mmCIF file of C-alpha atoms in Angstrom:
data_model
loop_
_atom_site.group_PDB
_atom_site.id
_atom_site.type_symbol
_atom_site.label_atom_id
_atom_site.label_comp_id
_atom_site.label_asym_id
_atom_site.label_seq_id
_atom_site.Cartn_x
_atom_site.Cartn_y
_atom_site.Cartn_z
ATOM 1 C CA MET A 1 0.000 0.000 0.000
ATOM 2 C CA PHE A 2 3.039 2.287 -0.103
ATOM 3 C CA ASP A 3 5.606 2.978 -2.829
ATOM 4 C CA PHE A 4 8.754 4.602 -1.401
ATOM 5 C CA ALA A 5 10.117 5.443 -4.862
ATOM 6 C CA VAL A 6 6.981 7.380 -5.849
ATOM 7 C CA PHE A 7 6.813 9.078 -2.450
ATOM 8 C CA GLY A 8 10.488 10.070 -2.444
ATOM 9 C CA SER A 9 10.502 11.297 -6.033
ATOM 10 C CA LEU A 10 7.466 13.580 -5.644
ATOM 11 C CA PHE A 11 8.468 14.770 -2.172
ATOM 12 C CA LEU A 12 11.955 15.812 -3.317
ATOM 13 C CA THR A 13 10.544 17.489 -6.432
ATOM 14 C CA LEU A 14 8.016 19.482 -4.393
ATOM 15 C CA PHE A 15 10.673 20.299 -1.780
ATOM 16 C CA VAL A 16 12.910 21.908 -4.395
ATOM 17 C CA ILE A 17 10.015 23.682 -6.138
ATOM 18 C CA MET A 18 8.184 24.930 -3.025
ATOM 19 C CA ASP A 19 11.502 25.599 -1.217
ATOM 20 C CA PRO A 20 10.664 25.672 2.547
ATOM 21 C CA PRO A 21 14.041 27.259 3.538
ATOM 22 C CA GLY A 22 13.682 29.921 0.834
ATOM 23 C CA ILE A 23 10.092 30.760 1.762
ATOM 24 C CA THR A 24 11.116 31.422 5.379
ATOM 25 C CA PRO A 25 12.594 34.927 4.913
ATOM 26 C CA ILE A 26 9.715 35.887 2.584
ATOM 27 C CA PHE A 27 7.198 34.736 5.187
ATOM 28 C CA LEU A 28 8.971 36.789 7.849
ATOM 29 C CA ALA A 29 8.987 39.868 5.601
ATOM 30 C CA LEU A 30 5.289 39.551 4.805
ATOM 31 C CA THR A 31 4.217 38.971 8.415
ATOM 32 C CA SER A 32 6.640 41.314 10.153
ATOM 33 C CA GLY A 33 5.158 43.512 12.845
ATOM 34 C CA ARG A 34 2.338 41.088 13.585
ATOM 35 C CA PRO A 35 1.990 39.233 16.910
ATOM 36 C CA ALA A 36 3.398 35.708 17.085
ATOM 37 C CA LYS A 37 -0.128 34.285 17.373
ATOM 38 C CA VAL A 38 -1.136 35.989 14.121
ATOM 39 C CA GLN A 39 2.033 34.766 12.386
ATOM 40 C CA ARG A 40 1.252 31.192 13.413
ATOM 41 C CA ARG A 41 -2.295 31.529 12.092
ATOM 42 C CA MET A 42 -1.057 32.960 8.795
ATOM 43 C CA ALA A 43 1.410 30.091 8.412
ATOM 44 C CA TRP A 44 -1.472 27.639 8.794
ATOM 45 C CA GLN A 45 -3.692 29.595 6.369
ATOM 46 C CA ALA A 46 -0.972 29.742 3.712
ATOM 47 C CA VAL A 47 -0.411 25.989 3.892
ATOM 48 C CA CYS A 48 -4.162 25.292 3.756
ATOM 49 C CA VAL A 49 -4.563 27.491 0.652
ATOM 50 C CA ALA A 50 -1.592 25.840 -1.058
ATOM 51 C CA PHE A 51 -2.847 22.354 -0.203
ATOM 52 C CA GLY A 52 -6.343 23.218 -1.428
ATOM 53 C CA VAL A 53 -5.056 24.429 -4.796
ATOM 54 C CA ILE A 54 -2.733 21.428 -5.174
ATOM 55 C CA ALA A 55 -5.514 19.014 -4.171
ATOM 56 C CA VAL A 56 -7.976 20.472 -6.681
ATOM 57 C CA PHE A 57 -5.489 20.121 -9.531
ATOM 58 C CA GLY A 58 -4.423 16.700 -8.295
ATOM 59 C CA ILE A 59 -8.018 15.431 -8.325
ATOM 60 C CA CYS A 60 -9.405 17.125 -11.435
ATOM 61 C CA GLY A 61 -6.458 18.959 -12.963
ATOM 62 C CA GLN A 62 -6.720 17.179 -16.296
ATOM 63 C CA GLN A 63 -10.426 18.045 -16.571
ATOM 64 C CA ILE A 64 -9.651 21.700 -15.834
ATOM 65 C CA LEU A 65 -6.951 21.743 -18.514
ATOM 66 C CA ASP A 66 -9.280 20.050 -21.010
ATOM 67 C CA TYR A 67 -12.007 22.608 -20.324
ATOM 68 C CA LEU A 68 -9.547 25.449 -20.932
ATOM 69 C CA HIS A 69 -8.142 23.620 -23.992
ATOM 70 C CA VAL A 70 -4.671 23.660 -22.449
ATOM 71 C CA SER A 71 -2.456 20.607 -22.898
ATOM 72 C CA VAL A 72 -0.148 19.253 -20.214
ATOM 73 C CA PRO A 73 2.941 19.921 -22.403
ATOM 74 C CA ALA A 74 1.847 23.567 -22.791
ATOM 75 C CA LEU A 75 1.417 23.884 -19.028
ATOM 76 C CA MET A 76 4.783 22.187 -18.518
ATOM 77 C CA ILE A 77 6.535 24.642 -20.859
ATOM 78 C CA ALA A 78 4.781 27.661 -19.334
ATOM 79 C CA GLY A 79 5.485 26.434 -15.824
ATOM 80 C CA GLY A 80 9.095 25.712 -16.740
ATOM 81 C CA LEU A 81 9.589 29.233 -18.096
ATOM 82 C CA LEU A 82 8.064 30.775 -14.958
ATOM 83 C CA LEU A 83 10.198 28.514 -12.753
ATOM 84 C CA LEU A 84 13.287 29.521 -14.726
ATOM 85 C CA LEU A 85 12.545 33.193 -14.059
ATOM 86 C CA ILE A 86 12.133 32.452 -10.350
ATOM 87 C CA ALA A 87 15.322 30.375 -10.338
ATOM 88 C CA LEU A 88 17.313 33.169 -12.005
ATOM 89 C CA ASP A 89 16.030 35.608 -9.400
ATOM 90 C CA LEU A 90 17.060 33.227 -6.613
ATOM 91 C CA LEU A 91 20.507 32.781 -8.131
ATOM 92 C CA THR A 92 21.132 36.501 -8.670
ATOM 93 C CA GLY A 93 19.461 37.642 -5.466
ATOM 94 C CA LYS A 94 17.285 40.099 -7.393
ATOM 95 C CA ASN A 95 13.918 38.620 -6.419
ATOM 96 C CA ASP A 96 11.527 41.345 -5.345
ATOM 97 C CA GLU A 97 9.796 40.227 -2.184
ATOM 98 C CA PRO A 98 6.093 41.031 -2.187
ATOM 99 C CA LYS A 99 5.292 43.998 -0.007
ATOM 100 C CA GLN A 100 3.292 43.637 3.146
ATOM 101 C CA THR A 101 -0.238 44.969 2.777
ATOM 102 C CA LYS A 102 -2.517 45.535 5.744
ATOM 103 C CA ASP A 103 -5.711 45.315 3.675
ATOM 104 C CA VAL A 104 -4.868 41.937 2.133
ATOM 105 C CA ASN A 105 -4.308 38.630 3.880
ATOM 106 C CA VAL A 106 -0.852 37.801 2.525
ATOM 107 C CA ALA A 107 -1.262 34.222 3.754
ATOM 108 C CA LEU A 108 -3.724 33.707 0.899
ATOM 109 C CA VAL A 109 -2.025 35.799 -1.814
ATOM 110 C CA PRO A 110 0.868 35.763 -2.551
ATOM 111 C CA LEU A 111 2.024 33.151 0.011
ATOM 112 C CA GLY A 112 -0.508 30.366 -0.533
ATOM 113 C CA MET A 113 -0.838 31.097 -4.227
ATOM 114 C CA PRO A 114 1.367 31.495 -6.261
ATOM 115 C CA LEU A 115 4.517 31.315 -4.092
ATOM 116 C CA LEU A 116 3.719 27.872 -2.661
ATOM 117 C CA ALA A 117 1.143 26.448 -5.073
ATOM 118 C CA GLY A 118 2.786 27.679 -8.244
ATOM 119 C CA PRO A 119 2.724 26.232 -11.777
ATOM 120 C CA GLY A 120 5.694 23.962 -11.126
ATOM 121 C CA ALA A 121 4.077 22.305 -8.125
ATOM 122 C CA ILE A 122 0.723 22.029 -9.924
ATOM 123 C CA VAL A 123 2.243 20.373 -13.008
ATOM 124 C CA SER A 124 4.346 18.028 -10.865
ATOM 125 C CA VAL A 125 1.275 16.878 -8.931
ATOM 126 C CA ILE A 126 -0.876 16.431 -12.061
ATOM 127 C CA LEU A 127 1.826 14.297 -13.699
ATOM 128 C CA ALA A 128 2.469 12.304 -10.507
ATOM 129 C CA VAL A 129 -1.242 11.498 -10.123
ATOM 130 C CA GLN A 130 -1.472 10.464 -13.791
ATOM 131 C CA LYS A 131 1.607 8.229 -13.603
ATOM 132 C CA ALA A 132 0.778 6.616 -10.241
ATOM 133 C CA ASP A 133 -0.129 2.955 -10.706
ATOM 134 C CA GLY A 134 -2.793 1.393 -8.540
ATOM 135 C CA VAL A 135 -3.848 2.201 -5.014
ATOM 136 C CA SER A 136 -0.310 2.078 -3.589
ATOM 137 C CA GLY A 137 0.922 4.663 -6.099
ATOM 138 C CA GLN A 138 -1.975 7.027 -5.428
ATOM 139 C CA VAL A 139 -1.568 6.665 -1.646
ATOM 140 C CA SER A 140 2.169 7.400 -1.970
ATOM 141 C CA VAL A 141 1.487 10.509 -4.086
ATOM 142 C CA TRP A 142 -1.000 11.984 -1.639
ATOM 143 C CA LEU A 143 1.158 11.136 1.391
ATOM 144 C CA ALA A 144 4.051 12.962 -0.304
ATOM 145 C CA ILE A 145 1.826 16.000 -0.874
ATOM 146 C CA ILE A 146 0.643 15.988 2.750
ATOM 147 C CA ALA A 147 4.184 15.501 4.067
ATOM 148 C CA MET A 148 5.456 18.398 1.953
ATOM 149 C CA HIS A 149 2.802 20.738 3.301
ATOM 150 C CA LEU A 150 3.609 19.674 6.867
ATOM 151 C CA VAL A 151 7.247 20.596 6.182
ATOM 152 C CA LEU A 152 6.137 23.962 4.772
ATOM 153 C CA TRP A 153 3.996 24.636 7.833
ATOM 154 C CA THR A 154 6.859 23.687 10.159
ATOM 155 C CA ALA A 155 9.295 25.951 8.285
ATOM 156 C CA MET A 156 6.986 28.964 8.500
ATOM 157 C CA ARG A 157 5.702 28.177 11.993
ATOM 158 C CA TYR A 158 9.220 28.064 13.421
ATOM 159 C CA SER A 159 10.757 30.559 10.998
ATOM 160 C CA LEU A 160 12.111 32.817 13.738
ATOM 161 C CA VAL A 161 13.998 29.883 15.279
ATOM 162 C CA ILE A 162 15.280 28.742 11.864
ATOM 163 C CA ILE A 163 16.617 32.212 11.063
ATOM 164 C CA ARG A 164 18.441 32.330 14.400
ATOM 165 C CA VAL A 165 20.038 28.930 13.721
ATOM 166 C CA ILE A 166 21.189 29.273 10.099
ATOM 167 C CA LYS A 167 21.652 33.070 10.172
ATOM 168 C CA ASP A 168 21.287 35.333 7.128
ATOM 169 C CA GLY A 169 24.296 33.751 5.430
ATOM 170 C CA GLY A 170 22.722 30.309 5.675
ATOM 171 C CA VAL A 171 19.499 31.550 4.144
ATOM 172 C CA VAL A 172 21.410 33.085 1.229
ATOM 173 C CA LEU A 173 23.378 29.863 0.700
ATOM 174 C CA VAL A 174 20.264 27.677 0.739
ATOM 175 C CA THR A 175 18.435 30.106 -1.561
ATOM 176 C CA ARG A 176 21.276 30.038 -4.117
ATOM 177 C CA LEU A 177 21.435 26.230 -3.990
ATOM 178 C CA ALA A 178 17.664 25.990 -4.425
ATOM 179 C CA GLY A 179 17.906 28.403 -7.358
ATOM 180 C CA MET A 180 20.497 26.228 -9.084
ATOM 181 C CA MET A 181 18.459 23.053 -8.598
ATOM 182 C CA LEU A 182 15.246 24.809 -9.571
ATOM 183 C CA SER A 183 16.795 26.101 -12.794
ATOM 184 C CA ALA A 184 17.799 22.547 -13.736
ATOM 185 C CA ILE A 185 14.275 21.292 -13.013
ATOM 186 C CA ALA A 186 12.803 24.186 -15.029
ATOM 187 C CA VAL A 187 14.986 23.456 -18.067
ATOM 188 C CA GLN A 188 14.198 19.744 -17.865
ATOM 189 C CA GLN A 189 10.484 20.530 -17.595
ATOM 190 C CA ILE A 190 10.669 22.709 -20.720
ATOM 191 C CA ILE A 191 12.570 19.982 -22.572
ATOM 192 C CA ASN A 192 10.022 17.356 -21.555
ATOM 193 C CA GLY A 193 7.172 19.608 -22.674
ATOM 194 C CA VAL A 194 8.788 20.285 -26.060
ATOM 195 C CA LEU A 195 9.511 16.574 -26.578
ATOM 196 C CA GLN A 196 5.890 15.701 -25.812
ATOM 197 C CA VAL A 197 4.719 18.301 -28.351
ATOM 198 C CA ILE A 198 7.091 16.854 -30.966
ATOM 199 C CA HIS A 199 5.980 13.280 -30.290
ATOM 200 C CA ALA A 200 2.324 14.275 -30.464
ATOM 201 C CA ALA A 201 2.816 16.078 -33.791
#
């Protein structure tokens, strides 16, 4: 009832794409000045929004794409290009952190969507659900998704402690490493999308 290979593959992919260490300083910037109780609530809200979006696309993502007349390869290429832009920003340190807004719940936008539940994560989940064989594969996919969101919640919930442990230099190092890995995943995703278009032609 459990496939470790499927679980590990999707979990690692989502970990690199959703980047819990990299989201930590952004979460702190967006929630700065708020009481600790409010920060904890916003961490939970952001994870719930991200999980909701991922779950919807995991369950009926293909039907949504069919209704919009968007193919999976097209979404893969578009998601890969967007991920590449994000990766380049992470590598160069030029990413503009979204500004804190008192009138908008930043836990919903931009934290929950699109920073956490972005195109890369959505495409990865759609493909993982489609490729999962049998009940064990599906169970492994959804356990990986749940585990990833628990890691995200933990990272944001204890972000102040994490920052004190790894310091600013550690955050920069992890962000650069995530950017490098994310750029490789983005390029591979674009290549896979183009190859699927060629094979379908």
